[in-house]
Short mmCIF file of C-alpha atoms in Angstrom, two decimals:
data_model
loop_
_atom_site.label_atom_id
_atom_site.label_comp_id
_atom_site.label_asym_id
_atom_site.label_seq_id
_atom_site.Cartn_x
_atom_site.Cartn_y
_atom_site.Cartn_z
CA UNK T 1 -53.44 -18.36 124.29
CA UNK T 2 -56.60 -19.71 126.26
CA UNK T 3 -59.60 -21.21 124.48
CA UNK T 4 -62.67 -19.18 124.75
CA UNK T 5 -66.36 -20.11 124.03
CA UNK T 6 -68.93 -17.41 124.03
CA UNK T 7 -72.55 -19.02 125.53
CA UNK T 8 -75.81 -17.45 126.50
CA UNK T 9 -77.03 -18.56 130.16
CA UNK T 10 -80.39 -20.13 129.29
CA UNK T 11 -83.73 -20.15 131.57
CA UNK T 12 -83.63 -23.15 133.14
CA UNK T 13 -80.07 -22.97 133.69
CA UNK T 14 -80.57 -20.34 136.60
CA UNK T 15 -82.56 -21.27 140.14
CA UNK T 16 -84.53 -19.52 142.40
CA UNK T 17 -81.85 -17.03 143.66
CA UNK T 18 -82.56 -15.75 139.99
CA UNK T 19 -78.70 -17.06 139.35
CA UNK T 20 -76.90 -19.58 137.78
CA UNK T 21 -77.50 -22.60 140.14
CA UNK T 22 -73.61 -23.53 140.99
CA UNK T 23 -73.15 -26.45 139.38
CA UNK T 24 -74.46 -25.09 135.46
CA UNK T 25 -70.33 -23.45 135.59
CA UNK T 26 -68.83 -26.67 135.81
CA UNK T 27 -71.18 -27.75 132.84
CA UNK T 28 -70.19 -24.65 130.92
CA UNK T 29 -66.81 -26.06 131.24
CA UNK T 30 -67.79 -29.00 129.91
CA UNK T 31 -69.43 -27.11 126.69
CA UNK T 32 -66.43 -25.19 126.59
CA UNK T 33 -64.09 -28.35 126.24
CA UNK T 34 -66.08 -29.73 123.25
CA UNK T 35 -65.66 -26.49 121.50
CA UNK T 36 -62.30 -26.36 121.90
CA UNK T 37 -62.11 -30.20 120.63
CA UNK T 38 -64.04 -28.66 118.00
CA UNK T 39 -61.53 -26.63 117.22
CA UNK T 40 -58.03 -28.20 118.32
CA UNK T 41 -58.78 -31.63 116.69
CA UNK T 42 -62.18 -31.45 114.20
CA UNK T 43 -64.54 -32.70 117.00
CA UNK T 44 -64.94 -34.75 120.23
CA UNK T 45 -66.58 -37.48 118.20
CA UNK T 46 -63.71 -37.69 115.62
CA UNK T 47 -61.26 -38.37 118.67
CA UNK T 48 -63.55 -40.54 120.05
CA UNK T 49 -63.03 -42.34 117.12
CA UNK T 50 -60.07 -42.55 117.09
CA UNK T 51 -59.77 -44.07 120.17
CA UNK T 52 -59.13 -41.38 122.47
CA UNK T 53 -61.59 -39.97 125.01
CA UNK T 54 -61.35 -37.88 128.29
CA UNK T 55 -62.73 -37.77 131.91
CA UNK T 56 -62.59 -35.33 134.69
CA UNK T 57 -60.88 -36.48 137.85
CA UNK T 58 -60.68 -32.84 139.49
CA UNK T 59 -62.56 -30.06 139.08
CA UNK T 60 -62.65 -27.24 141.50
CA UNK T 61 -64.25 -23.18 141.23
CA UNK T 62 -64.39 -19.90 142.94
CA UNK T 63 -67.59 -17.89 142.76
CA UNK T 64 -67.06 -13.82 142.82
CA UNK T 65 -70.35 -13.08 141.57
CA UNK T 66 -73.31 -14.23 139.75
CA UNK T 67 -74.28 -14.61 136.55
CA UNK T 68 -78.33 -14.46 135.27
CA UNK T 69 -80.42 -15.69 132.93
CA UNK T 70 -79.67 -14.08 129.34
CA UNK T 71 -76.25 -12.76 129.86
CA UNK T 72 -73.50 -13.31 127.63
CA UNK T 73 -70.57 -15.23 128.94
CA UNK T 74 -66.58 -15.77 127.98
CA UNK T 75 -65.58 -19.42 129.28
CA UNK T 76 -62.01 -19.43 129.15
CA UNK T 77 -59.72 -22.82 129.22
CA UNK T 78 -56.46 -22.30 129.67
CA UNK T 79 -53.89 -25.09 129.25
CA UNK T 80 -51.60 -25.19 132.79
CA UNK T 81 -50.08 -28.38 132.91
CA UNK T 82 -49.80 -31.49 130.23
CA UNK T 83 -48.98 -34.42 132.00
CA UNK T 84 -47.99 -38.38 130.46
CA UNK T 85 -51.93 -38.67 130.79
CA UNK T 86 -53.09 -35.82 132.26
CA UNK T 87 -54.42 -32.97 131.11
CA UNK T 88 -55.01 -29.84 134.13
CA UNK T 89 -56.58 -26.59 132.90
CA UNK T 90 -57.08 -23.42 134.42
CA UNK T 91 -60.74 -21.96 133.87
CA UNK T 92 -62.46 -18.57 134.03
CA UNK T 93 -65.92 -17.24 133.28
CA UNK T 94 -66.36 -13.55 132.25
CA UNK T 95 -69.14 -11.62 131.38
CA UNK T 96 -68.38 -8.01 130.01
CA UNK T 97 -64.70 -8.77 131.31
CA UNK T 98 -65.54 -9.39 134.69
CA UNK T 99 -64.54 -12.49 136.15
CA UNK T 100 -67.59 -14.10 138.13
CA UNK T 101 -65.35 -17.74 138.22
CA UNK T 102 -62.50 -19.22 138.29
CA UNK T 103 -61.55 -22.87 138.76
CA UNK T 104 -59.34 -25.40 137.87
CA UNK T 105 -60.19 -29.09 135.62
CA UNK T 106 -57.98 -31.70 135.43
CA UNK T 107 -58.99 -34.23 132.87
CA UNK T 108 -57.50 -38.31 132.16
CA UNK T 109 -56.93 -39.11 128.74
CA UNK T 110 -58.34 -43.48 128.39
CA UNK T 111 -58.50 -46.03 125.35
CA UNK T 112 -61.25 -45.98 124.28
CA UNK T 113 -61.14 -49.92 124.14
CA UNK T 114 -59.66 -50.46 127.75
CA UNK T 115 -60.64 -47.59 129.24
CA UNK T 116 -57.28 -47.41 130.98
CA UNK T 117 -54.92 -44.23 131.05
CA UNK T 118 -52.86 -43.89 128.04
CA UNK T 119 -50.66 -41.02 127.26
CA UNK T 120 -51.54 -38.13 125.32
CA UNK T 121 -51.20 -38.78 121.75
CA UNK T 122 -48.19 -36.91 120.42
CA UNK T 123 -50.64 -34.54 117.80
CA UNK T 124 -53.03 -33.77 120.66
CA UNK T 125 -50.15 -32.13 122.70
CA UNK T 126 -48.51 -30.53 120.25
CA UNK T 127 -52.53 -28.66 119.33
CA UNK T 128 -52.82 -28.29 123.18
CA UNK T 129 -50.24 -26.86 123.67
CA UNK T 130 -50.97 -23.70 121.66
CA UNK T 131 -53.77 -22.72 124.33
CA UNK T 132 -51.25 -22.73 127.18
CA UNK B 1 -71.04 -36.94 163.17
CA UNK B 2 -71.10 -36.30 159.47
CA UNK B 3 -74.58 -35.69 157.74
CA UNK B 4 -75.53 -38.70 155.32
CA UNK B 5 -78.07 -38.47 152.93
CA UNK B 6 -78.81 -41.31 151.03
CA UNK B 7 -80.51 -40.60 147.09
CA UNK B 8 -80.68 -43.39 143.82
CA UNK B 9 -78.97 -41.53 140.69
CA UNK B 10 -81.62 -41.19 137.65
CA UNK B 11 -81.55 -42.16 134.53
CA UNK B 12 -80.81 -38.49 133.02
CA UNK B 13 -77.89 -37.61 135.14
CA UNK B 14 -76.08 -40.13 133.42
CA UNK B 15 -74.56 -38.99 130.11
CA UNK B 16 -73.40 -41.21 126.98
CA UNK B 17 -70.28 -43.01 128.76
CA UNK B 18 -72.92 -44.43 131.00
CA UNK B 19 -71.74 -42.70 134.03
CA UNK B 20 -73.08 -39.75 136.24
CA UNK B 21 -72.35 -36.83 134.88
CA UNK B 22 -69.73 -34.46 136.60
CA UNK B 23 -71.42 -31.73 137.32
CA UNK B 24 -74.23 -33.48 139.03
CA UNK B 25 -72.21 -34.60 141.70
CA UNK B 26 -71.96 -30.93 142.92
CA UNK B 27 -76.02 -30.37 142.39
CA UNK B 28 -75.97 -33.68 144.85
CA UNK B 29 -74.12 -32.16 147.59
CA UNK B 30 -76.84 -29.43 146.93
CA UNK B 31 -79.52 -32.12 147.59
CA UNK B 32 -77.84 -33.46 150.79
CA UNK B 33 -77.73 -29.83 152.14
CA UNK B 34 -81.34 -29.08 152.01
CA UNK B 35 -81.64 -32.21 153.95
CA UNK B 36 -79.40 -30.82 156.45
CA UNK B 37 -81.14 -27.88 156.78
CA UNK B 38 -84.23 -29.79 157.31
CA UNK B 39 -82.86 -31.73 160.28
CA UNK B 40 -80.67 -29.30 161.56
CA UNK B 41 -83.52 -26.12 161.84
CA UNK B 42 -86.64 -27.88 159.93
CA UNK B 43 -86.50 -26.42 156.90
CA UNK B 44 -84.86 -24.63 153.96
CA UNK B 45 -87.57 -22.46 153.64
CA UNK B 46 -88.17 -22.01 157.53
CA UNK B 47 -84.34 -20.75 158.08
CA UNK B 48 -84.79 -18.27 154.58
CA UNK B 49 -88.27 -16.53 155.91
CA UNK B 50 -86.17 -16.34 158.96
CA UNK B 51 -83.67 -13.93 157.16
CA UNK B 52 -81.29 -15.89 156.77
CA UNK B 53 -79.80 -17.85 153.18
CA UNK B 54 -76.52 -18.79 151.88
CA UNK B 55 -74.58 -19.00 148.42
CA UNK B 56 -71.82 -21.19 147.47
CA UNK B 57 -68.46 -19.24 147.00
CA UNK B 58 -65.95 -22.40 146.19
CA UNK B 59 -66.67 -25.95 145.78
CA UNK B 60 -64.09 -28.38 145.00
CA UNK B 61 -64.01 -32.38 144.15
CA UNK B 62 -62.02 -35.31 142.87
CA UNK B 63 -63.46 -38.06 141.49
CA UNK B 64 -62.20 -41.30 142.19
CA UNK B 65 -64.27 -43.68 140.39
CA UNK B 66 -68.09 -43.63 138.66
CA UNK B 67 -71.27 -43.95 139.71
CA UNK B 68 -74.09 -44.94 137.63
CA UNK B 69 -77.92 -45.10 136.53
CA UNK B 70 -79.89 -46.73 139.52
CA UNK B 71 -76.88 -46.87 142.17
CA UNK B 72 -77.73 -46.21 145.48
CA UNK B 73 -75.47 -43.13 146.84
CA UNK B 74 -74.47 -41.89 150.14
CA UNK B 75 -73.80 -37.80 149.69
CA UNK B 76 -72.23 -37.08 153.17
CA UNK B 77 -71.27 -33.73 154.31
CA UNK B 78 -69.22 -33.12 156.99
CA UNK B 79 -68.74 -29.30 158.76
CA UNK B 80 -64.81 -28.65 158.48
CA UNK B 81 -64.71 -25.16 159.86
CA UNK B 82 -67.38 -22.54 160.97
CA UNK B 83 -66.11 -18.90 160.36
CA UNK B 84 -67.62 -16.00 161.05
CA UNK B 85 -69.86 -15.45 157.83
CA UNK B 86 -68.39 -18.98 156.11
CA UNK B 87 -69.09 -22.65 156.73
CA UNK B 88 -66.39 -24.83 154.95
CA UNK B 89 -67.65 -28.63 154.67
CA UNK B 90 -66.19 -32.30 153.39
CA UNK B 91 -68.05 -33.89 151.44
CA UNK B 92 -68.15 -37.39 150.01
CA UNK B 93 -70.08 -39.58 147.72
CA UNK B 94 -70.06 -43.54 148.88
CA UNK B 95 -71.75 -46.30 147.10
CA UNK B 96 -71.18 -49.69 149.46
CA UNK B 97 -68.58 -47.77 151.16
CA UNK B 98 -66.67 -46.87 148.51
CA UNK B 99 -65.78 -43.56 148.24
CA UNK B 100 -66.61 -42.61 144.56
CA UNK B 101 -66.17 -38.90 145.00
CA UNK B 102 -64.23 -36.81 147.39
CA UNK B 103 -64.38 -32.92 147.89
CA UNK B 104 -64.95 -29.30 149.79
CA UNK B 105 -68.07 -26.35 149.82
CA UNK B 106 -68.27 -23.02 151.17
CA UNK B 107 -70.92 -21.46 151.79
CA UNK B 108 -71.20 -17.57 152.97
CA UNK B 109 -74.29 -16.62 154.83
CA UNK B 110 -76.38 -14.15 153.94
CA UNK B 111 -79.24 -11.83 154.94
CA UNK B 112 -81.91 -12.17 152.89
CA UNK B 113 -83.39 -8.61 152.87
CA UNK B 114 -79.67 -6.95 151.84
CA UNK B 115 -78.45 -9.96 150.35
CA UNK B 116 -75.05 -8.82 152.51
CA UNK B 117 -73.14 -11.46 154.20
CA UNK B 118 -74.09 -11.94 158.26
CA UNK B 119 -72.49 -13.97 160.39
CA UNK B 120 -73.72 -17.39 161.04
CA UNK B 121 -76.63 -16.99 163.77
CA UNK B 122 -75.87 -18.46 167.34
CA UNK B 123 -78.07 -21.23 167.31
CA UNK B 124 -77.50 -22.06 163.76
CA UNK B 125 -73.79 -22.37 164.67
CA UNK B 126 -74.66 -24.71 167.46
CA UNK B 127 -77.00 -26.98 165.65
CA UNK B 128 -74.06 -27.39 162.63
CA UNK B 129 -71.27 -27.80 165.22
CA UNK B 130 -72.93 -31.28 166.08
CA UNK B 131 -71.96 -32.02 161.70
CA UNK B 132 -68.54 -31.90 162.49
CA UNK C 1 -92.78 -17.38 108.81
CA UNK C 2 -91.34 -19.46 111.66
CA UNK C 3 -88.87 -18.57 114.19
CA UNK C 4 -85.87 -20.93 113.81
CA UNK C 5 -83.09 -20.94 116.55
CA UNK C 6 -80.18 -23.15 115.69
CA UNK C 7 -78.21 -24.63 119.03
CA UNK C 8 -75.93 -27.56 119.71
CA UNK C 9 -76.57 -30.39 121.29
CA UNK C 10 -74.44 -30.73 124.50
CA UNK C 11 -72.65 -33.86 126.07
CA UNK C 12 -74.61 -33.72 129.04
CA UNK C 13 -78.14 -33.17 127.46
CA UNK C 14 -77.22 -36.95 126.37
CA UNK C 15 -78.12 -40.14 128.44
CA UNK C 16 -76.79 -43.73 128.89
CA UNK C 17 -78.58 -44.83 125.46
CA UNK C 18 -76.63 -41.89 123.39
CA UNK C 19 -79.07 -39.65 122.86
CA UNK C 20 -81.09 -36.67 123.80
CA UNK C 21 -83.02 -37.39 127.20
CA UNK C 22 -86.53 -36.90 126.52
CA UNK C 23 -87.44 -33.96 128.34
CA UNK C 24 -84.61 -31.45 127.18
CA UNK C 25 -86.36 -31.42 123.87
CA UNK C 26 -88.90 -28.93 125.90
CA UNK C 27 -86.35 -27.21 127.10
CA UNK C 28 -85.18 -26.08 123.76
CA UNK C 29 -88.57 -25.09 123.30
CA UNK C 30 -87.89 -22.75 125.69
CA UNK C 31 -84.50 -21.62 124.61
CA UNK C 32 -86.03 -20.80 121.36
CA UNK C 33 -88.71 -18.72 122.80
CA UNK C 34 -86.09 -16.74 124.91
CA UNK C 35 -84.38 -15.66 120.84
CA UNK C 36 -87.91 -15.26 119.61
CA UNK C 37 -88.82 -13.06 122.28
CA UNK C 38 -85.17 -10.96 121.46
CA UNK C 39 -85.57 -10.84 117.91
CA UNK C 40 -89.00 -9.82 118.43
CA UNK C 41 -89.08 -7.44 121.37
CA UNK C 42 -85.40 -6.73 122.34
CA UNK C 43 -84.95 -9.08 125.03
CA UNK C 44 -86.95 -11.61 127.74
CA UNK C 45 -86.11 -9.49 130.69
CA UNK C 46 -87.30 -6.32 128.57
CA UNK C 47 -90.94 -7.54 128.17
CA UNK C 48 -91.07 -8.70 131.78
CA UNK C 49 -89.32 -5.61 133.14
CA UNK C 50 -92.69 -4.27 131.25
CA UNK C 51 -95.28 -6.23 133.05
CA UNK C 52 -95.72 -9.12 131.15
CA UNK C 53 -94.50 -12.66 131.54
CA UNK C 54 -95.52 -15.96 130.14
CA UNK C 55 -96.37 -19.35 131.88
CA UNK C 56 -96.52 -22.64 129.87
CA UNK C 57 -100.08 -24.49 130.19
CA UNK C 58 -99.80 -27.11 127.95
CA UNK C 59 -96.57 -29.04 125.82
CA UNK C 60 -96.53 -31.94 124.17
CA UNK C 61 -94.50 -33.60 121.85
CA UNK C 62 -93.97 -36.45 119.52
CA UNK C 63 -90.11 -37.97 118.86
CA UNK C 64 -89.52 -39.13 115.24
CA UNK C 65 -86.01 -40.03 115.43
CA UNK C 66 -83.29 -39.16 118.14
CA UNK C 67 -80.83 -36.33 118.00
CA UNK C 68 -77.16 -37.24 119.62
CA UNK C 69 -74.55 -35.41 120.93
CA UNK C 70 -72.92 -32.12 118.64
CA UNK C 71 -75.76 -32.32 116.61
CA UNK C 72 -76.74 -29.28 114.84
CA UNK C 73 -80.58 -28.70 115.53
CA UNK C 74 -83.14 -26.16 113.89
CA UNK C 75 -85.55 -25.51 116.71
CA UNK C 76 -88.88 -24.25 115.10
CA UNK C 77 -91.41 -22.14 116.42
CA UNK C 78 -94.82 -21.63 114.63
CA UNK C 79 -97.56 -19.35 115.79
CA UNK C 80 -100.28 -21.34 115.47
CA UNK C 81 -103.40 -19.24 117.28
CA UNK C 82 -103.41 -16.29 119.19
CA UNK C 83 -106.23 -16.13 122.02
CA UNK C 84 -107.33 -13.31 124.03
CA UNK C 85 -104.75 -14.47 126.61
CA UNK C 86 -103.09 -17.64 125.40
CA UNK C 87 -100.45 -18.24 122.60
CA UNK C 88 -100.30 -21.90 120.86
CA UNK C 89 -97.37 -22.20 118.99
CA UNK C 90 -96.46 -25.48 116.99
CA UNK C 91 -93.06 -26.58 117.15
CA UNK C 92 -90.27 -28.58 115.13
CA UNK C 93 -86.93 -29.67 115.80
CA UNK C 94 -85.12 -30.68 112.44
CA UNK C 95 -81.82 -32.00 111.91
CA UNK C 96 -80.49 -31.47 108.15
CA UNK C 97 -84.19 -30.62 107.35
CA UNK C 98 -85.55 -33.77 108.72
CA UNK C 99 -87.80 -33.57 111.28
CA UNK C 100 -86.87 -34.81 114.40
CA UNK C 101 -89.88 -33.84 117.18
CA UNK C 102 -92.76 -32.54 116.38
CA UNK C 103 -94.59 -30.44 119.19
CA UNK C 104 -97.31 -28.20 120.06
CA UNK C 105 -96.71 -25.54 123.36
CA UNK C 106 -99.44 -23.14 124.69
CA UNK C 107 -98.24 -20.32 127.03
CA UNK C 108 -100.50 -18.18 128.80
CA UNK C 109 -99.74 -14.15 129.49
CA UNK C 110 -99.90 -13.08 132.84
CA UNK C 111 -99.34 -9.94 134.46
CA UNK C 112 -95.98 -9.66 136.41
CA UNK C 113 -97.67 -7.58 139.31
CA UNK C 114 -100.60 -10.08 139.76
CA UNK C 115 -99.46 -13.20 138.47
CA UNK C 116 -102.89 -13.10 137.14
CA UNK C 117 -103.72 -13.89 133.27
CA UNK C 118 -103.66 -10.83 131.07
CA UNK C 119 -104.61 -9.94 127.69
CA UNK C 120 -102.06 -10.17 124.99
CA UNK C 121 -100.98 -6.73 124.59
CA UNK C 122 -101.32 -4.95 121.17
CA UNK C 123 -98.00 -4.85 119.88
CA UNK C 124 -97.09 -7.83 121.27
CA UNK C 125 -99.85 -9.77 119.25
CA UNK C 126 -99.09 -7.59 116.15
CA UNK C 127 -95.28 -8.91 116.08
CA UNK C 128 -96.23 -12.77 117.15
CA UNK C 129 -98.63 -12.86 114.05
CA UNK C 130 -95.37 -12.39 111.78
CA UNK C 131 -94.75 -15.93 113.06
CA UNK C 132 -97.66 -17.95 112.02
CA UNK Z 1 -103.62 -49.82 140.35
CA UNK Z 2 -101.87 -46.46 139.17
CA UNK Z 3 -98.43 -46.60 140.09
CA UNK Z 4 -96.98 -44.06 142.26
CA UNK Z 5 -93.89 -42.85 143.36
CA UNK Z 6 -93.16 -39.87 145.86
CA UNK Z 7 -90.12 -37.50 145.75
CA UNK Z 8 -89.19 -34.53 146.68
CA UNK Z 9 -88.17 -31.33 144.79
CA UNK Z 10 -84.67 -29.65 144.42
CA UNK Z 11 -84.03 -26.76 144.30
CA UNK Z 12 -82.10 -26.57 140.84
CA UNK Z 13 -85.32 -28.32 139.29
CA UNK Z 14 -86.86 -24.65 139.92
CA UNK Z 15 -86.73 -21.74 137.74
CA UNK Z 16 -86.29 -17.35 138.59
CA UNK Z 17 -89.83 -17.85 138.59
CA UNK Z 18 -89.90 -20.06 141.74
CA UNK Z 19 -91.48 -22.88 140.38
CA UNK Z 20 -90.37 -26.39 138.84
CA UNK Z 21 -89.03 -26.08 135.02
CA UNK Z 22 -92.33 -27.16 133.25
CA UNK Z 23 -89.05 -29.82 131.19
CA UNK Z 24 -88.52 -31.60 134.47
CA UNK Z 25 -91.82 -32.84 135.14
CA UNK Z 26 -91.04 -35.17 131.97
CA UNK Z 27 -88.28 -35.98 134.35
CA UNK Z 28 -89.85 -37.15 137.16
CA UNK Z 29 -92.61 -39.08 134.77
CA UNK Z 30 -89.07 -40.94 133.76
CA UNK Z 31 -88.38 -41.41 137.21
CA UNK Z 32 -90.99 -43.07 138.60
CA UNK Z 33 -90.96 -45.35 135.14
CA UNK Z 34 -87.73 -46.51 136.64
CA UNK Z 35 -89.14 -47.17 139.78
CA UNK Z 36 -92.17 -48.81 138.60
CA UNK Z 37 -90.35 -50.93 136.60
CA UNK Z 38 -88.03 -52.17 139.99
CA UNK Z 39 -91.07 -52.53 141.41
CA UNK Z 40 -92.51 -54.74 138.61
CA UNK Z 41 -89.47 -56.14 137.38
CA UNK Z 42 -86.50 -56.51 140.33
CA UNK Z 43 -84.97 -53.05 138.19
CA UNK Z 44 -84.82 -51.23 134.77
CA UNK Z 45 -80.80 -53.04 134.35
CA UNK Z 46 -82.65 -56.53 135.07
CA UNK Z 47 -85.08 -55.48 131.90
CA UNK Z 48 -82.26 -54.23 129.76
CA UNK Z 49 -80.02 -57.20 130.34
CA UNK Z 50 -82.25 -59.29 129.50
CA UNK Z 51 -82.89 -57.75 126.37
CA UNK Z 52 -85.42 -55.41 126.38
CA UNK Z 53 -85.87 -51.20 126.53
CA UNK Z 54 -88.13 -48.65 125.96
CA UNK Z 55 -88.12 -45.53 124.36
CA UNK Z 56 -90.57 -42.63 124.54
CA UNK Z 57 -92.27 -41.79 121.40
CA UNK Z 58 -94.90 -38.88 122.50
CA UNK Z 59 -95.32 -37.25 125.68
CA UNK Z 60 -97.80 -34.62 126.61
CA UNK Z 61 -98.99 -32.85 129.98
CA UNK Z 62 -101.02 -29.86 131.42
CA UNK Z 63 -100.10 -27.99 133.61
CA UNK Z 64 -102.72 -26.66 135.85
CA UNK Z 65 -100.46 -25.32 139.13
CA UNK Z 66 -96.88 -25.07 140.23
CA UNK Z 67 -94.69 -26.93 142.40
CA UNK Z 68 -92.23 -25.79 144.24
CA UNK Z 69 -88.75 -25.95 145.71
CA UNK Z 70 -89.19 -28.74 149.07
CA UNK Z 71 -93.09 -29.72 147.85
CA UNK Z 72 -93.44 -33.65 147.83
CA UNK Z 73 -95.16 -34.64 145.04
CA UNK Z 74 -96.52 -38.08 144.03
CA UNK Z 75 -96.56 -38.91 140.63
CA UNK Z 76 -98.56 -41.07 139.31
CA UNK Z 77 -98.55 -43.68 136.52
CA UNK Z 78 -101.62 -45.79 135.14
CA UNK Z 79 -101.44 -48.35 132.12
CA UNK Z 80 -104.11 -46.73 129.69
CA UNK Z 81 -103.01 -49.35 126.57
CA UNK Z 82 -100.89 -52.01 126.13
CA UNK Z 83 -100.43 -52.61 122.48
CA UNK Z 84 -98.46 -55.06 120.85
CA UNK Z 85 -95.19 -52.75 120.93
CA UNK Z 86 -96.54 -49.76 122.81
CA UNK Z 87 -97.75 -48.89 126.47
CA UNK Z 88 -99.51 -45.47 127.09
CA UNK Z 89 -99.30 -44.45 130.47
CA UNK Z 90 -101.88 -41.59 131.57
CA UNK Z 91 -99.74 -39.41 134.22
CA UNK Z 92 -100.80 -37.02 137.07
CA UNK Z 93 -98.49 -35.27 139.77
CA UNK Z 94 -100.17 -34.72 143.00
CA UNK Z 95 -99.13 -32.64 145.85
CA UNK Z 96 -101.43 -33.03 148.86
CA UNK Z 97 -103.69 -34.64 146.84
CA UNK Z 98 -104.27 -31.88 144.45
CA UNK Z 99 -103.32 -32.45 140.47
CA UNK Z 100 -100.83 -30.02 139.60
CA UNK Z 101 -99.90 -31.52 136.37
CA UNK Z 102 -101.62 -34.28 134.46
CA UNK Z 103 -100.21 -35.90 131.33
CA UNK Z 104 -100.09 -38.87 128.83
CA UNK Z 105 -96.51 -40.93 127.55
CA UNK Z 106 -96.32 -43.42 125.50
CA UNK Z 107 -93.37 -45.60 125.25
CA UNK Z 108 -92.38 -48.16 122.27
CA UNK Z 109 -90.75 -51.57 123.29
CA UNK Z 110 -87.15 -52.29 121.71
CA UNK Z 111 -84.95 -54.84 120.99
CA UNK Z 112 -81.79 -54.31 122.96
CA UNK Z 113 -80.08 -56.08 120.72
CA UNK Z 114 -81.16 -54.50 117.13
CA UNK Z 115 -82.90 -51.72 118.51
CA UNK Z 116 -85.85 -52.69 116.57
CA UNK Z 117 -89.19 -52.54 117.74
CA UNK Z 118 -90.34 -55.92 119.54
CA UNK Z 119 -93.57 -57.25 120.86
CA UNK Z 120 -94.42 -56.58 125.10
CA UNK Z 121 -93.02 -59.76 126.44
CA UNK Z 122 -95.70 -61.95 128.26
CA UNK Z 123 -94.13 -61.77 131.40
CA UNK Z 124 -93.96 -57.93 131.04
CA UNK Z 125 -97.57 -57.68 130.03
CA UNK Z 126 -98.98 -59.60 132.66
CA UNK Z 127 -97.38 -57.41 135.21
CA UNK Z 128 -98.14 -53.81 133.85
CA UNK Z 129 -101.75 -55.11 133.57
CA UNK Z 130 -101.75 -54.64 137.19
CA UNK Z 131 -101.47 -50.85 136.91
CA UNK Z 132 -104.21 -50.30 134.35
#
């Protein structure tokens, strides 16, 4: 079942256009992901600690229509593919139901300490899994 | 000939691993756009009091390796394919050469006084024909 | 009483040293004012949709100690004078009750049609005072 | 001397109200530190590697008119006091000459290494003299 993180599109978030400026989705998916850390694992920092961290090596979105200042949006993760170190997930914001994006994210898991690939840890993709 | 625009990434588009943060990549193609528009037909503003604007409807990147706080960049866009309405471009992020980033835009045109896609205007079309 | 909004600090609100970049402390402010404006008269877009709008003249703030990333933060907002068109309003962010930044922000009213200072309006002023 | 450093503006650094963020012009006061300190200094990294940061403890402006999307604006950064830790810069942002926004920051000088507060350096001092 996807993750889903309910945000509030903020002022200074939106452009001239009187819209989201493009690039704020991409950072909602980015909010969205430490939510579902939140979630999945305790918090980003506490995997961090651990050792583990992630980083975005694709990222990719469709734009049906807009979304503006004050509205009330659904960003949805869904979990599409676990790779050895790879992590690609399948993205969606709504707003009253209706989707205004879609995208994909793919994300590396890295050692902390090297900062090389290393797989995903065996408890990570068994919690991951769940919001396939 | 590809467009090249060349900016210096600040200190606040960097997040706490140090490196540029994702989504800021996508607000530089952005940048590099407005500077197209400004050789291409003078202005942003000139070709929008003219009628004529246009919204992003998919962007896409992969991101090959970082760049950071005070790096010199080179955001190059390159015209793929001019539809009717829709200009697809290639983009790319170099630093030295190196390509640190690697990805895709479309943009639809629009009018400005229906907000209802248009197609591209003639001379428009010829000016961004010299991008490819 | 004050108007406390509670947020989250995001990853990307974060720079290279680990902390909060400077300037998105003011745009909390601002976030904050968007919820006081809802709990106080429905919604942002309702008072403009009304005529009236604000415009920030004057911020400043001092930084005790620095918030990081997934911090909780109490952003406060204290009405601290009400002019015939101008609104100071004090401001706090707090972190577990300690006080983080401490900030003062003066907004002037201006009428939507005319962009042009106005009064504050009646009820307007009578719900602000509930927040010195 | 004031210090001053020209850019241009984006268009996400604007607002629905078609005017720069009042948050980001605490943005571009960073950025033209970092260019005042390449100036000064070879670059910000030289400073930091060799052991030495700053960190802004208050920050204040006015705002008096807008910018907007394409202006370029000069901003502008004059030593006020050095103090044995501390520099306070006044600030002003200039677009054809006119002040749109004028402003103070103070910065304290750290210890890379501890993060502690630590005397200017000489060197340092000697140099930002020259933009009193």
């Amino acid at each position: 079942m996807p993750f889903v993180h309910r945000l509030r599109v903020r002022f200074h978030e939106c452009d001239p256009q009187g819209v989201v400026f493009y690039a704020q989705y991409f950072a909602y998916f980015d909010v969205a992901l430490t939510e579902m850390w939140r979630e999945a694992f305790g918090s980003y920092g506490e995997v961090v600690a651990a050792g583990t961290d992630v980083v975005v090596v694709e990222a990719a979105a469709t734009f049906r229509a807009s979304a503006r200042f004050d509205d009330d949006l659904d960003v949805e993760l869904r979990i599409d593919r676990l790779g050895t170190t790879s992590m690609a997930m399948a993205t969606a914001i709504r707003r009253d139901g209706d989707v205004l994006v879609e995208g994909r994210i793919v994300h590396v898991f890295i050692d902390t300490a090297t900062m090389a690939k290393q797989a995903i840890p065996d408890h990570m993709r068994a919690s991951l899994q769940t919001y396939a």
